[in-house]
Amino acid sequence: MSGLAGRRVLVTGARGTFGRHLCAALTAAGARVVGLDLHPDEDGGTPVLGCDLTDPAAVPAAVAAAVDRLGGLDLLVNNAGVGGPAPAELPPDEVVRRQLEVNLLAAWRTTAAALPALEAARGRVVFVASRMAVLPLPLAAAYGVSKRALVAYADALRHEVGTHVGVSVVYPSMVASPIHDSTTEAGLSLSGVSRLEPVEGVVAAIVRAATARRAPRDVATTARGRLELALARHAPALADRLVRRTVAGRVAAGDLDAAPLAAGMVRRHREARR
């Protein structure tokens, strides 16, 4: 896949922050794009078919409809995702289940449904993961777990289909998006922990993964992201210390005092300093 002109592309989460910008960029580059999203939209620049990606019965039919509309499939971008606070010390609840369903299982279902068409075209799959897949943060266990599991799925898929279908993973950091709203409302803002990056950089990384002569395994979205990926992979103990130091600084500054979900962690940090 040397370029995007004429390429047939399916994007999940097409009406979200990444999805809208990505569909626009792909279309501008000459690709033919169909989106999947919980909320359909046939009137915008990219046709978006409605589909609940957490419904095992709905996904194959929606993917088939998209592939039929495109006349085949060269590229699948698994972009759909949700976030939310979920401390690891608390039992899993609906927030946790939802993140596992959307961030992991929806991508798995969509990929499985799309693979026959992708194999026929010798196409590509790009998974949009997160820096938190390799450098997890406290109080967001479901997101980190689901994104790390997504990477594990991509790795297994690459071993199974990599002779015919390219498999890449893109690792954004933090982009201003409604995905962070519930975390912020819970008093767990990532400000001071993650550095904001522009959505255009994420889109550019996805396009690089899709158009590289050979499908790259892992793609960071910034130079800092490349450093963080390398640190997490090759010096995990050091990465842990850096995260612990950052979290301790936020606790000491009182940034998490008003967050009930952080109460246990805050108490333990303060007890440890006595």
PDB file of N, CA, C and O in Angstrom, residues 123 156-167 215:
ATOM      1  N   GLY A 123      -4.478  -6.441   2.551  1.00  0.00           N
ATOM      2  CA  GLY A 123      -4.661  -5.140   3.156  1.00  0.00           C
ATOM      3  C   GLY A 123      -3.956  -4.962   4.484  1.00  0.00           C
ATOM      4  O   GLY A 123      -3.016  -5.696   4.835  1.00  0.00           O
ATOM      5  N   ALA A 156      -1.001 -11.234  18.525  1.00  0.00           N
ATOM      6  CA  ALA A 156      -1.422 -12.584  18.144  1.00  0.00           C
ATOM      7  C   ALA A 156      -1.926 -12.606  16.702  1.00  0.00           C
ATOM      8  O   ALA A 156      -1.627 -13.530  15.930  1.00  0.00           O
ATOM      9  N   LEU A 157      -2.688 -11.584  16.341  1.00  0.00           N
ATOM     10  CA  LEU A 157      -3.215 -11.508  14.976  1.00  0.00           C
ATOM     11  C   LEU A 157      -2.092 -11.435  13.957  1.00  0.00           C
ATOM     12  O   LEU A 157      -2.137 -12.083  12.902  1.00  0.00           O
ATOM     13  N   ARG A 158      -1.062 -10.667  14.283  1.00  0.00           N
ATOM     14  CA  ARG A 158       0.071 -10.517  13.366  1.00  0.00           C
ATOM     15  C   ARG A 158       0.734 -11.863  13.086  1.00  0.00           C
ATOM     16  O   ARG A 158       1.115 -12.159  11.942  1.00  0.00           O
ATOM     17  N   HIS A 159       0.851 -12.685  14.113  1.00  0.00           N
ATOM     18  CA  HIS A 159       1.442 -14.008  13.924  1.00  0.00           C
ATOM     19  C   HIS A 159       0.555 -14.895  13.049  1.00  0.00           C
ATOM     20  O   HIS A 159       1.054 -15.722  12.289  1.00  0.00           O
ATOM     21  N   GLU A 160      -0.745 -14.723  13.149  1.00  0.00           N
ATOM     22  CA  GLU A 160      -1.672 -15.580  12.413  1.00  0.00           C
ATOM     23  C   GLU A 160      -1.869 -15.151  10.963  1.00  0.00           C
ATOM     24  O   GLU A 160      -1.950 -15.984  10.061  1.00  0.00           O
ATOM     25  N   VAL A 161      -1.970 -13.840  10.725  1.00  0.00           N
ATOM     26  CA  VAL A 161      -2.343 -13.372   9.382  1.00  0.00           C
ATOM     27  C   VAL A 161      -1.283 -12.487   8.741  1.00  0.00           C
ATOM     28  O   VAL A 161      -1.489 -11.985   7.631  1.00  0.00           O
ATOM     29  N   GLY A 162      -0.164 -12.284   9.422  1.00  0.00           N
ATOM     30  CA  GLY A 162       0.833 -11.332   8.951  1.00  0.00           C
ATOM     31  C   GLY A 162       1.436 -11.637   7.596  1.00  0.00           C
ATOM     32  O   GLY A 162       2.006 -10.751   6.957  1.00  0.00           O
ATOM     33  N   THR A 163       1.328 -12.877   7.118  1.00  0.00           N
ATOM     34  CA  THR A 163       1.825 -13.192   5.778  1.00  0.00           C
ATOM     35  C   THR A 163       0.967 -12.548   4.699  1.00  0.00           C
ATOM     36  O   THR A 163       1.416 -12.362   3.564  1.00  0.00           O
ATOM     37  N   HIS A 164      -0.284 -12.209   5.037  1.00  0.00           N
ATOM     38  CA  HIS A 164      -1.214 -11.672   4.045  1.00  0.00           C
ATOM     39  C   HIS A 164      -1.786 -10.297   4.408  1.00  0.00           C
ATOM     40  O   HIS A 164      -2.205  -9.551   3.522  1.00  0.00           O
ATOM     41  N   VAL A 165      -1.821  -9.978   5.712  1.00  0.00           N
ATOM     42  CA  VAL A 165      -2.425  -8.724   6.167  1.00  0.00           C
ATOM     43  C   VAL A 165      -1.451  -8.033   7.111  1.00  0.00           C
ATOM     44  O   VAL A 165      -0.987  -8.633   8.079  1.00  0.00           O
ATOM     45  N   GLY A 166      -1.154  -6.769   6.832  1.00  0.00           N
ATOM     46  CA  GLY A 166      -0.285  -6.011   7.709  1.00  0.00           C
ATOM     47  C   GLY A 166      -1.018  -5.588   8.971  1.00  0.00           C
ATOM     48  O   GLY A 166      -2.189  -5.211   8.913  1.00  0.00           O
ATOM     49  N   VAL A 167      -0.339  -5.644  10.121  1.00  0.00           N
ATOM     50  CA  VAL A 167      -0.958  -5.305  11.403  1.00  0.00           C
ATOM     51  C   VAL A 167      -0.071  -4.297  12.127  1.00  0.00           C
ATOM     52  O   VAL A 167       1.090  -4.572  12.419  1.00  0.00           O
ATOM     53  N   ALA A 215       4.146  -2.840   6.772  1.00  0.00           N
ATOM     54  CA  ALA A 215       3.374  -2.425   7.947  1.00  0.00           C
ATOM     55  C   ALA A 215       4.267  -2.359   9.180  1.00  0.00           C
ATOM     56  O   ALA A 215       4.841  -3.376   9.593  1.00  0.00           O
TER      57      ALA A 215
END
